[in-house]
């Protein structure tokens, strides 16, 4: 024990580290699906993440905060940083040359790119360039989310969306970048989840969270509870159940809601918990989008030992029909997601 006046030693020595790029290259040796092209694709995404990070970190100093004055296909006002993040991702993926199709929250349709390149490996990437972008105006956390699929070697260009829109189980990889008190790149290729923290002094993402597992004892629940009166009675009952004291330990779960899915998800992934964006009267399909919000996070959470559901169905099994389709989402610790499903079936406890 240290006295009140004695500060315990804090080591700031840099441990032997592994960079994201080194880690990706090591995966190439271990897994046949991790080809050079796939490694370059992840590298392109990490470069875009660093550039987006640079903009976010200086946002208050430059004229990049606030709205552009345009509305995206979702009917939402675009923030300047939404547009900047979208542009940087598209630029990095065009330059890298490995991605053949982009689907973005900020674009009404998918965008074919690098069409003339001779390659057998064709990738489609869906992304939410800046998630929780209303937080940029108030210096709170935001994120980027991405989801990667293979495209077939041959397809009719006019019908590319038919082959690109695959169930989440078919994702080759998925990840997010959390621009929080530090910046983290978290991703999975279906072999567990690994998290890398950006060391700004050397401009590299370094492995800081190997093999992330969501804790089995949940600590947090996250939902926009201002919508409570709009929720179904079964969901209201579940929320009351979440608020009760654990009869054995007397402990109570805590409520946290930042209003940026990436940040709320990331915290709950590390602490254990559940994030919910259910259907409401105003959003009968929920708010979050299947292709670039729910599916990638569902793959990550399952790979970390958790679960993701619409309330009745596994997210990853859904057959998508539209680039921007929305889904109700219950995601996090398996026990809490299953409990939510039970309540929504009318089988919850009183
Ligand atoms: P985006 O900024 O990409 O449109 O996403 C915003 C989403 C999500 O990040 C967040 O959890 C949710 O909207 C918050 O919505 P409410 O304000 O309705 O709670
Ligand atoms: Mn979003
Ligand atoms: Mn967004």
CSV table of N, CA and C in Angstrom, one decimal, residues 213-344:
chain,number,residue,atom,x,y,z
A,213,UNK,N,-12.0,-10.7,-25.0
A,213,UNK,CA,-13.2,-11.5,-24.6
A,213,UNK,C,-14.1,-10.6,-23.8
A,214,UNK,N,-15.4,-10.6,-24.1
A,214,UNK,CA,-16.3,-9.8,-23.4
A,214,UNK,C,-16.6,-10.4,-22.0
A,215,UNK,N,-16.4,-9.6,-20.9
A,215,UNK,CA,-16.5,-10.2,-19.6
A,215,UNK,C,-17.9,-10.9,-19.4
A,216,UNK,N,-17.9,-12.0,-18.6
A,216,UNK,CA,-19.2,-12.7,-18.4
A,216,UNK,C,-20.1,-12.0,-17.4
A,217,UNK,N,-19.5,-11.2,-16.5
A,217,UNK,CA,-20.4,-10.5,-15.6
A,217,UNK,C,-20.6,-9.0,-16.1
A,218,UNK,N,-21.8,-8.8,-16.6
A,218,UNK,CA,-22.0,-7.5,-17.3
A,218,UNK,C,-22.1,-6.4,-16.3
A,219,UNK,N,-21.6,-5.2,-16.7
A,219,UNK,CA,-21.5,-4.0,-15.9
A,219,UNK,C,-22.4,-2.9,-16.4
A,220,UNK,N,-22.7,-2.9,-17.7
A,220,UNK,CA,-23.4,-1.7,-18.2
A,220,UNK,C,-24.5,-2.0,-19.1
A,221,UNK,N,-25.6,-1.1,-19.1
A,221,UNK,CA,-26.5,-1.2,-20.2
A,221,UNK,C,-26.6,0.2,-20.9
A,222,UNK,N,-26.9,0.2,-22.2
A,222,UNK,CA,-26.9,1.4,-22.9
A,222,UNK,C,-28.1,1.5,-23.9
A,223,UNK,N,-28.9,2.5,-23.7
A,223,UNK,CA,-30.1,2.7,-24.5
A,223,UNK,C,-30.5,4.1,-24.4
A,224,UNK,N,-31.1,4.7,-25.4
A,224,UNK,CA,-31.6,6.0,-25.3
A,224,UNK,C,-33.0,5.9,-24.6
A,225,UNK,N,-32.9,6.1,-23.2
A,225,UNK,CA,-34.1,5.9,-22.4
A,225,UNK,C,-35.1,7.0,-22.5
A,226,UNK,N,-34.8,8.1,-23.2
A,226,UNK,CA,-35.8,9.1,-23.4
A,226,UNK,C,-36.9,8.6,-24.2
A,227,UNK,N,-36.6,7.5,-25.0
A,227,UNK,CA,-37.7,6.9,-25.8
A,227,UNK,C,-38.5,5.9,-25.0
A,228,UNK,N,-38.4,5.8,-23.7
A,228,UNK,CA,-39.0,4.7,-22.9
A,228,UNK,C,-40.5,4.5,-23.2
A,229,UNK,N,-41.2,5.7,-23.3
A,229,UNK,CA,-42.7,5.6,-23.5
A,229,UNK,C,-43.0,5.0,-24.8
A,230,UNK,N,-42.1,5.1,-25.8
A,230,UNK,CA,-42.3,4.5,-27.1
A,230,UNK,C,-42.0,3.0,-27.2
A,231,UNK,N,-41.3,2.5,-26.2
A,231,UNK,CA,-40.9,1.1,-26.3
A,231,UNK,C,-42.1,0.2,-26.0
A,232,UNK,N,-42.0,-1.0,-26.6
A,232,UNK,CA,-43.0,-2.1,-26.4
A,232,UNK,C,-43.0,-2.4,-24.9
A,233,UNK,N,-44.1,-2.8,-24.3
A,233,UNK,CA,-44.2,-3.2,-22.9
A,233,UNK,C,-43.2,-4.2,-22.5
A,234,UNK,N,-42.9,-5.2,-23.4
A,234,UNK,CA,-42.0,-6.3,-23.1
A,234,UNK,C,-40.6,-5.7,-22.9
A,235,UNK,N,-40.2,-4.7,-23.7
A,235,UNK,CA,-38.9,-4.1,-23.5
A,235,UNK,C,-38.8,-3.2,-22.3
A,236,UNK,N,-39.9,-2.6,-22.0
A,236,UNK,CA,-40.0,-1.8,-20.7
A,236,UNK,C,-39.8,-2.7,-19.5
A,237,UNK,N,-40.4,-3.9,-19.6
A,237,UNK,CA,-40.2,-4.9,-18.5
A,237,UNK,C,-38.8,-5.3,-18.4
A,238,UNK,N,-38.1,-5.5,-19.6
A,238,UNK,CA,-36.7,-5.9,-19.6
A,238,UNK,C,-35.8,-4.8,-18.9
A,239,UNK,N,-36.2,-3.6,-19.2
A,239,UNK,CA,-35.4,-2.5,-18.6
A,239,UNK,C,-35.6,-2.4,-17.1
A,240,UNK,N,-36.8,-2.7,-16.7
A,240,UNK,CA,-37.0,-2.8,-15.2
A,240,UNK,C,-36.2,-3.9,-14.6
A,241,UNK,N,-36.1,-5.0,-15.3
A,241,UNK,CA,-35.3,-6.2,-14.8
A,241,UNK,C,-33.9,-5.8,-14.8
A,242,UNK,N,-33.4,-5.1,-15.8
A,242,UNK,CA,-32.0,-4.7,-15.8
A,242,UNK,C,-31.6,-3.8,-14.6
A,243,UNK,N,-32.6,-3.0,-14.1
A,243,UNK,CA,-32.4,-2.0,-13.1
A,243,UNK,C,-32.4,-2.6,-11.7
A,244,UNK,N,-32.9,-3.9,-11.6
A,244,UNK,CA,-33.1,-4.5,-10.2
A,244,UNK,C,-31.7,-4.8,-9.7
A,245,UNK,N,-31.6,-4.9,-8.3
A,245,UNK,CA,-30.4,-5.3,-7.7
A,245,UNK,C,-30.3,-6.9,-7.9
A,246,UNK,N,-29.0,-7.3,-8.1
A,246,UNK,CA,-28.8,-8.7,-8.2
A,246,UNK,C,-29.1,-9.3,-6.8
A,247,UNK,N,-30.1,-10.3,-6.8
A,247,UNK,CA,-30.5,-10.8,-5.4
A,247,UNK,C,-29.4,-11.4,-4.6
A,248,UNK,N,-28.4,-11.9,-5.3
A,248,UNK,CA,-27.3,-12.6,-4.6
A,248,UNK,C,-26.3,-11.6,-4.1
A,249,UNK,N,-25.9,-10.7,-5.0
A,249,UNK,CA,-24.7,-9.9,-4.7
A,249,UNK,C,-25.2,-8.5,-4.2
A,250,UNK,N,-26.4,-8.1,-4.5
A,250,UNK,CA,-26.9,-6.8,-4.2
A,250,UNK,C,-26.3,-5.7,-5.1
A,251,UNK,N,-25.5,-6.2,-6.1
A,251,UNK,CA,-25.0,-5.2,-7.1
A,251,UNK,C,-26.0,-4.8,-8.1
A,252,UNK,N,-25.8,-3.6,-8.7
A,252,UNK,CA,-26.7,-3.2,-9.7
A,252,UNK,C,-25.9,-2.8,-10.9
A,253,UNK,N,-26.4,-3.1,-12.1
A,253,UNK,CA,-25.8,-2.8,-13.4
A,253,UNK,C,-25.9,-1.2,-13.5
A,254,UNK,N,-24.9,-0.6,-14.3
A,254,UNK,CA,-24.9,0.8,-14.5
A,254,UNK,C,-25.4,1.2,-15.9
A,255,UNK,N,-25.9,2.4,-16.0
A,255,UNK,CA,-26.4,2.9,-17.3
A,255,UNK,C,-25.4,3.8,-17.9
A,256,UNK,N,-25.0,3.6,-19.2
A,256,UNK,CA,-24.1,4.5,-19.8
A,256,UNK,C,-24.6,4.7,-21.3
A,257,UNK,N,-24.7,5.9,-21.8
A,257,UNK,CA,-25.1,6.1,-23.2
A,257,UNK,C,-24.4,7.4,-23.7
A,258,UNK,N,-23.4,7.2,-24.5
A,258,UNK,CA,-22.6,8.3,-25.1
A,258,UNK,C,-23.3,8.9,-26.3
A,259,UNK,N,-24.1,8.0,-27.0
A,259,UNK,CA,-24.8,8.5,-28.2
A,259,UNK,C,-23.9,8.3,-29.5
A,260,UNK,N,-22.9,7.5,-29.3
A,260,UNK,CA,-22.1,7.1,-30.5
A,260,UNK,C,-21.9,5.6,-30.3
A,261,UNK,N,-22.5,4.8,-31.3
A,261,UNK,CA,-22.6,3.4,-31.1
A,261,UNK,C,-21.2,2.8,-30.9
A,262,UNK,N,-20.2,3.2,-31.7
A,262,UNK,CA,-18.8,2.7,-31.5
A,262,UNK,C,-18.4,2.8,-30.1
A,263,UNK,N,-18.5,4.0,-29.5
A,263,UNK,CA,-18.0,4.2,-28.1
A,263,UNK,C,-18.8,3.4,-27.1
A,264,UNK,N,-20.1,3.4,-27.3
A,264,UNK,CA,-20.9,2.6,-26.3
A,264,UNK,C,-20.6,1.1,-26.5
A,265,UNK,N,-20.5,0.7,-27.7
A,265,UNK,CA,-20.2,-0.8,-27.9
A,265,UNK,C,-18.8,-1.1,-27.4
A,266,UNK,N,-17.8,-0.3,-27.7
A,266,UNK,CA,-16.4,-0.5,-27.2
A,266,UNK,C,-16.4,-0.7,-25.7
A,267,UNK,N,-17.0,0.3,-25.0
A,267,UNK,CA,-16.9,0.2,-23.6
A,267,UNK,C,-17.6,-1.0,-23.1
A,268,UNK,N,-18.7,-1.4,-23.6
A,268,UNK,CA,-19.4,-2.6,-23.2
A,268,UNK,C,-18.7,-3.9,-23.5
A,269,UNK,N,-18.0,-3.8,-24.6
A,269,UNK,CA,-17.1,-5.0,-25.0
A,269,UNK,C,-16.0,-5.2,-23.9
A,270,UNK,N,-15.5,-4.1,-23.4
A,270,UNK,CA,-14.4,-4.3,-22.5
A,270,UNK,C,-14.9,-4.5,-21.1
A,271,UNK,N,-16.1,-4.0,-20.7
A,271,UNK,CA,-16.6,-4.1,-19.3
A,271,UNK,C,-17.6,-5.2,-19.2
A,272,UNK,N,-18.3,-5.6,-20.3
A,272,UNK,CA,-19.4,-6.5,-20.3
A,272,UNK,C,-20.7,-5.6,-20.2
A,273,UNK,N,-21.7,-5.9,-21.0
A,273,UNK,CA,-22.9,-5.1,-21.0
A,273,UNK,C,-23.7,-5.3,-22.2
A,274,UNK,N,-24.7,-4.5,-22.4
A,274,UNK,CA,-25.6,-4.6,-23.6
A,274,UNK,C,-25.9,-3.2,-24.1
A,275,UNK,N,-25.8,-3.1,-25.5
A,275,UNK,CA,-26.2,-1.9,-26.1
A,275,UNK,C,-27.5,-2.2,-26.9
A,276,UNK,N,-28.5,-1.3,-26.8
A,276,UNK,CA,-29.8,-1.6,-27.5
A,276,UNK,C,-30.2,-0.4,-28.3
A,277,UNK,N,-30.6,-0.6,-29.5
A,277,UNK,CA,-31.4,0.4,-30.3
A,277,UNK,C,-32.6,-0.3,-30.9
A,278,UNK,N,-33.7,-0.3,-30.1
A,278,UNK,CA,-34.8,-1.1,-30.5
A,278,UNK,C,-35.7,-0.4,-31.5
A,279,UNK,N,-36.7,-1.1,-32.0
A,279,UNK,CA,-37.7,-0.4,-32.8
A,279,UNK,C,-38.5,0.5,-31.9
A,280,UNK,N,-38.8,1.7,-32.4
A,280,UNK,CA,-39.7,2.6,-31.7
A,280,UNK,C,-40.8,3.1,-32.7
A,281,UNK,N,-41.7,3.9,-32.1
A,281,UNK,CA,-42.8,4.4,-33.0
A,281,UNK,C,-42.2,5.2,-34.1
A,282,UNK,N,-41.2,6.0,-33.7
A,282,UNK,CA,-40.5,6.9,-34.7
A,282,UNK,C,-39.6,6.1,-35.7
A,283,UNK,N,-39.0,5.1,-35.2
A,283,UNK,CA,-38.1,4.2,-36.1
A,283,UNK,C,-38.6,2.8,-36.0
A,284,UNK,N,-39.6,2.4,-36.7
A,284,UNK,CA,-40.2,1.1,-36.6
A,284,UNK,C,-39.2,-0.1,-36.9
A,285,UNK,N,-38.1,0.2,-37.7
A,285,UNK,CA,-37.1,-0.8,-37.9
A,285,UNK,C,-35.9,-0.5,-37.1
A,286,UNK,N,-36.0,0.3,-36.0
A,286,UNK,CA,-34.8,0.7,-35.3
A,286,UNK,C,-34.0,1.8,-36.1
A,287,UNK,N,-32.9,2.1,-35.6
A,287,UNK,CA,-32.1,3.2,-36.3
A,287,UNK,C,-30.9,2.8,-37.0
A,288,UNK,N,-30.2,1.8,-36.4
A,288,UNK,CA,-28.9,1.4,-36.9
A,288,UNK,C,-29.0,0.6,-38.2
A,289,UNK,N,-28.0,0.7,-39.0
A,289,UNK,CA,-28.0,0.1,-40.3
A,289,UNK,C,-27.3,-1.2,-40.3
A,290,UNK,N,-27.9,-2.2,-41.0
A,290,UNK,CA,-27.4,-3.6,-41.0
A,290,UNK,C,-26.0,-3.7,-41.6
A,291,UNK,N,-25.8,-3.1,-42.8
A,291,UNK,CA,-24.6,-3.4,-43.5
A,291,UNK,C,-23.3,-2.8,-42.9
A,292,UNK,N,-23.4,-1.6,-42.3
A,292,UNK,CA,-22.2,-1.0,-41.9
A,292,UNK,C,-22.2,-0.6,-40.4
A,293,UNK,N,-23.3,-1.0,-39.7
A,293,UNK,CA,-23.3,-0.8,-38.2
A,293,UNK,C,-23.5,-2.2,-37.5
A,294,UNK,N,-24.6,-2.8,-37.7
A,294,UNK,CA,-25.0,-4.0,-37.0
A,294,UNK,C,-24.1,-5.2,-37.3
A,295,UNK,N,-24.0,-5.5,-38.6
A,295,UNK,CA,-23.2,-6.7,-39.0
A,295,UNK,C,-21.8,-6.7,-38.6
A,296,UNK,N,-21.0,-5.7,-38.8
A,296,UNK,CA,-19.6,-5.7,-38.4
A,296,UNK,C,-19.5,-5.9,-36.9
A,297,UNK,N,-20.3,-5.1,-36.1
A,297,UNK,CA,-20.2,-5.2,-34.7
A,297,UNK,C,-20.7,-6.6,-34.2
A,298,UNK,N,-21.7,-7.2,-34.9
A,298,UNK,CA,-22.2,-8.5,-34.5
A,298,UNK,C,-21.1,-9.5,-34.7
A,299,UNK,N,-20.3,-9.4,-35.8
A,299,UNK,CA,-19.2,-10.4,-36.0
A,299,UNK,C,-18.1,-10.2,-34.8
A,300,UNK,N,-17.8,-9.0,-34.6
A,300,UNK,CA,-16.9,-8.7,-33.5
A,300,UNK,C,-17.3,-9.3,-32.2
A,301,UNK,N,-18.6,-9.0,-31.8
A,301,UNK,CA,-19.1,-9.4,-30.5
A,301,UNK,C,-19.1,-10.9,-30.4
A,302,UNK,N,-19.6,-11.6,-31.5
A,302,UNK,CA,-19.6,-13.0,-31.4
A,302,UNK,C,-18.2,-13.6,-31.3
A,303,UNK,N,-17.3,-13.0,-32.0
A,303,UNK,CA,-15.9,-13.5,-31.9
A,303,UNK,C,-15.3,-13.2,-30.5
A,304,UNK,N,-15.9,-12.3,-29.8
A,304,UNK,CA,-15.4,-12.0,-28.4
A,304,UNK,C,-16.2,-12.8,-27.4
A,305,UNK,N,-17.1,-13.7,-27.8
A,305,UNK,CA,-17.9,-14.5,-26.9
A,305,UNK,C,-19.3,-13.9,-26.6
A,306,UNK,N,-19.7,-12.8,-27.2
A,306,UNK,CA,-21.0,-12.2,-27.0
A,306,UNK,C,-22.0,-12.6,-28.0
A,307,UNK,N,-23.1,-11.8,-28.1
A,307,UNK,CA,-24.2,-12.1,-29.1
A,307,UNK,C,-24.8,-10.8,-29.6
A,308,UNK,N,-25.4,-10.9,-30.8
A,308,UNK,CA,-26.1,-9.8,-31.4
A,308,UNK,C,-27.4,-10.3,-32.0
A,309,UNK,N,-28.5,-9.6,-31.7
A,309,UNK,CA,-29.8,-10.0,-32.1
A,309,UNK,C,-30.7,-8.9,-32.5
A,310,UNK,N,-31.7,-9.1,-33.3
A,310,UNK,CA,-32.7,-8.1,-33.5
A,310,UNK,C,-33.7,-8.1,-32.4
A,311,UNK,N,-33.6,-9.0,-31.5
A,311,UNK,CA,-34.6,-9.2,-30.4
A,311,UNK,C,-35.2,-10.5,-30.6
A,312,UNK,N,-35.2,-11.0,-31.8
A,312,UNK,CA,-35.7,-12.4,-32.1
A,312,UNK,C,-34.8,-13.2,-33.0
A,313,UNK,N,-34.0,-12.6,-33.8
A,313,UNK,CA,-33.1,-13.3,-34.7
A,313,UNK,C,-31.7,-12.9,-34.6
A,314,UNK,N,-30.8,-13.8,-34.9
A,314,UNK,CA,-29.4,-13.5,-34.9
A,314,UNK,C,-29.1,-12.5,-36.0
A,315,UNK,N,-28.4,-11.5,-35.7
A,315,UNK,CA,-28.1,-10.4,-36.7
A,315,UNK,C,-27.4,-11.0,-37.9
A,316,UNK,N,-26.4,-11.8,-37.7
A,316,UNK,CA,-25.5,-12.3,-38.7
A,316,UNK,C,-26.2,-13.2,-39.7
A,317,UNK,N,-27.4,-13.7,-39.4
A,317,UNK,CA,-28.1,-14.6,-40.3
A,317,UNK,C,-29.0,-13.9,-41.2
A,318,UNK,N,-29.2,-12.6,-41.0
A,318,UNK,CA,-30.2,-11.8,-41.8
A,318,UNK,C,-29.8,-11.8,-43.3
A,319,UNK,N,-30.7,-11.9,-44.2
A,319,UNK,CA,-30.4,-11.8,-45.6
A,319,UNK,C,-30.7,-10.3,-46.0
A,320,UNK,N,-29.7,-9.5,-46.3
A,320,UNK,CA,-29.9,-8.1,-46.6
A,320,UNK,C,-30.6,-7.9,-47.9
A,321,UNK,N,-31.4,-6.8,-47.9
A,321,UNK,CA,-32.1,-6.5,-49.2
A,321,UNK,C,-31.7,-5.1,-49.6
A,322,UNK,N,-31.1,-4.3,-48.8
A,322,UNK,CA,-30.9,-2.9,-49.1
A,322,UNK,C,-29.6,-2.4,-48.4
A,323,UNK,N,-28.8,-1.6,-49.1
A,323,UNK,CA,-27.6,-1.1,-48.6
A,323,UNK,C,-27.8,-0.3,-47.3
A,324,UNK,N,-28.9,0.4,-47.2
A,324,UNK,CA,-29.1,1.2,-46.0
A,324,UNK,C,-30.2,0.7,-45.1
A,325,UNK,N,-30.6,-0.6,-45.2
A,325,UNK,CA,-31.7,-1.1,-44.3
A,325,UNK,C,-31.3,-1.0,-42.9
A,326,UNK,N,-32.3,-0.8,-42.1
A,326,UNK,CA,-32.1,-0.6,-40.6
A,326,UNK,C,-32.6,-1.9,-39.9
A,327,UNK,N,-32.0,-2.1,-38.7
A,327,UNK,CA,-32.5,-3.3,-37.9
A,327,UNK,C,-32.5,-2.9,-36.4
A,328,UNK,N,-33.5,-3.4,-35.7
A,328,UNK,CA,-33.4,-3.3,-34.2
A,328,UNK,C,-32.2,-4.0,-33.8
A,329,UNK,N,-31.5,-3.5,-32.7
A,329,UNK,CA,-30.2,-4.2,-32.3
A,329,UNK,C,-30.1,-4.3,-30.8
A,330,UNK,N,-29.8,-5.5,-30.4
A,330,UNK,CA,-29.5,-5.9,-29.0
A,330,UNK,C,-28.1,-6.6,-29.1
A,331,UNK,N,-27.1,-6.0,-28.5
A,331,UNK,CA,-25.7,-6.5,-28.8
A,331,UNK,C,-24.9,-6.4,-27.5
A,332,UNK,N,-24.1,-7.4,-27.2
A,332,UNK,CA,-23.2,-7.4,-26.1
A,332,UNK,C,-23.1,-8.7,-25.4
A,333,UNK,N,-23.0,-8.7,-24.1
A,333,UNK,CA,-22.9,-10.0,-23.3
A,333,UNK,C,-24.0,-11.0,-23.7
A,334,UNK,N,-23.6,-12.2,-23.9
A,334,UNK,CA,-24.6,-13.2,-24.4
A,334,UNK,C,-25.7,-13.3,-23.4
A,335,UNK,N,-25.4,-13.4,-22.1
A,335,UNK,CA,-26.5,-13.6,-21.1
A,335,UNK,C,-27.5,-12.5,-21.2
A,336,UNK,N,-27.1,-11.2,-21.4
A,336,UNK,CA,-28.1,-10.1,-21.4
A,336,UNK,C,-28.8,-10.1,-22.7
A,337,UNK,N,-28.2,-10.5,-23.8
A,337,UNK,CA,-28.9,-10.5,-25.1
A,337,UNK,C,-30.0,-11.6,-25.1
A,338,UNK,N,-29.6,-12.7,-24.5
A,338,UNK,CA,-30.6,-13.8,-24.5
A,338,UNK,C,-31.7,-13.5,-23.5
A,339,UNK,N,-31.4,-12.7,-22.5
A,339,UNK,CA,-32.4,-12.3,-21.5
A,339,UNK,C,-33.4,-11.3,-22.2
A,340,UNK,N,-32.8,-10.4,-23.0
A,340,UNK,CA,-33.6,-9.5,-23.8
A,340,UNK,C,-34.6,-10.2,-24.7
A,341,UNK,N,-34.0,-11.2,-25.4
A,341,UNK,CA,-34.9,-12.0,-26.3
A,341,UNK,C,-36.0,-12.7,-25.6
A,342,UNK,N,-35.7,-13.2,-24.4
A,342,UNK,CA,-36.7,-13.9,-23.6
A,342,UNK,C,-37.8,-12.9,-23.2
A,343,UNK,N,-37.5,-11.7,-22.7
A,343,UNK,CA,-38.5,-10.7,-22.4
A,343,UNK,C,-39.3,-10.4,-23.6
A,344,UNK,N,-38.7,-10.2,-24.7
A,344,UNK,CA,-39.4,-9.8,-25.9
A,344,UNK,C,-40.4,-10.8,-26.4
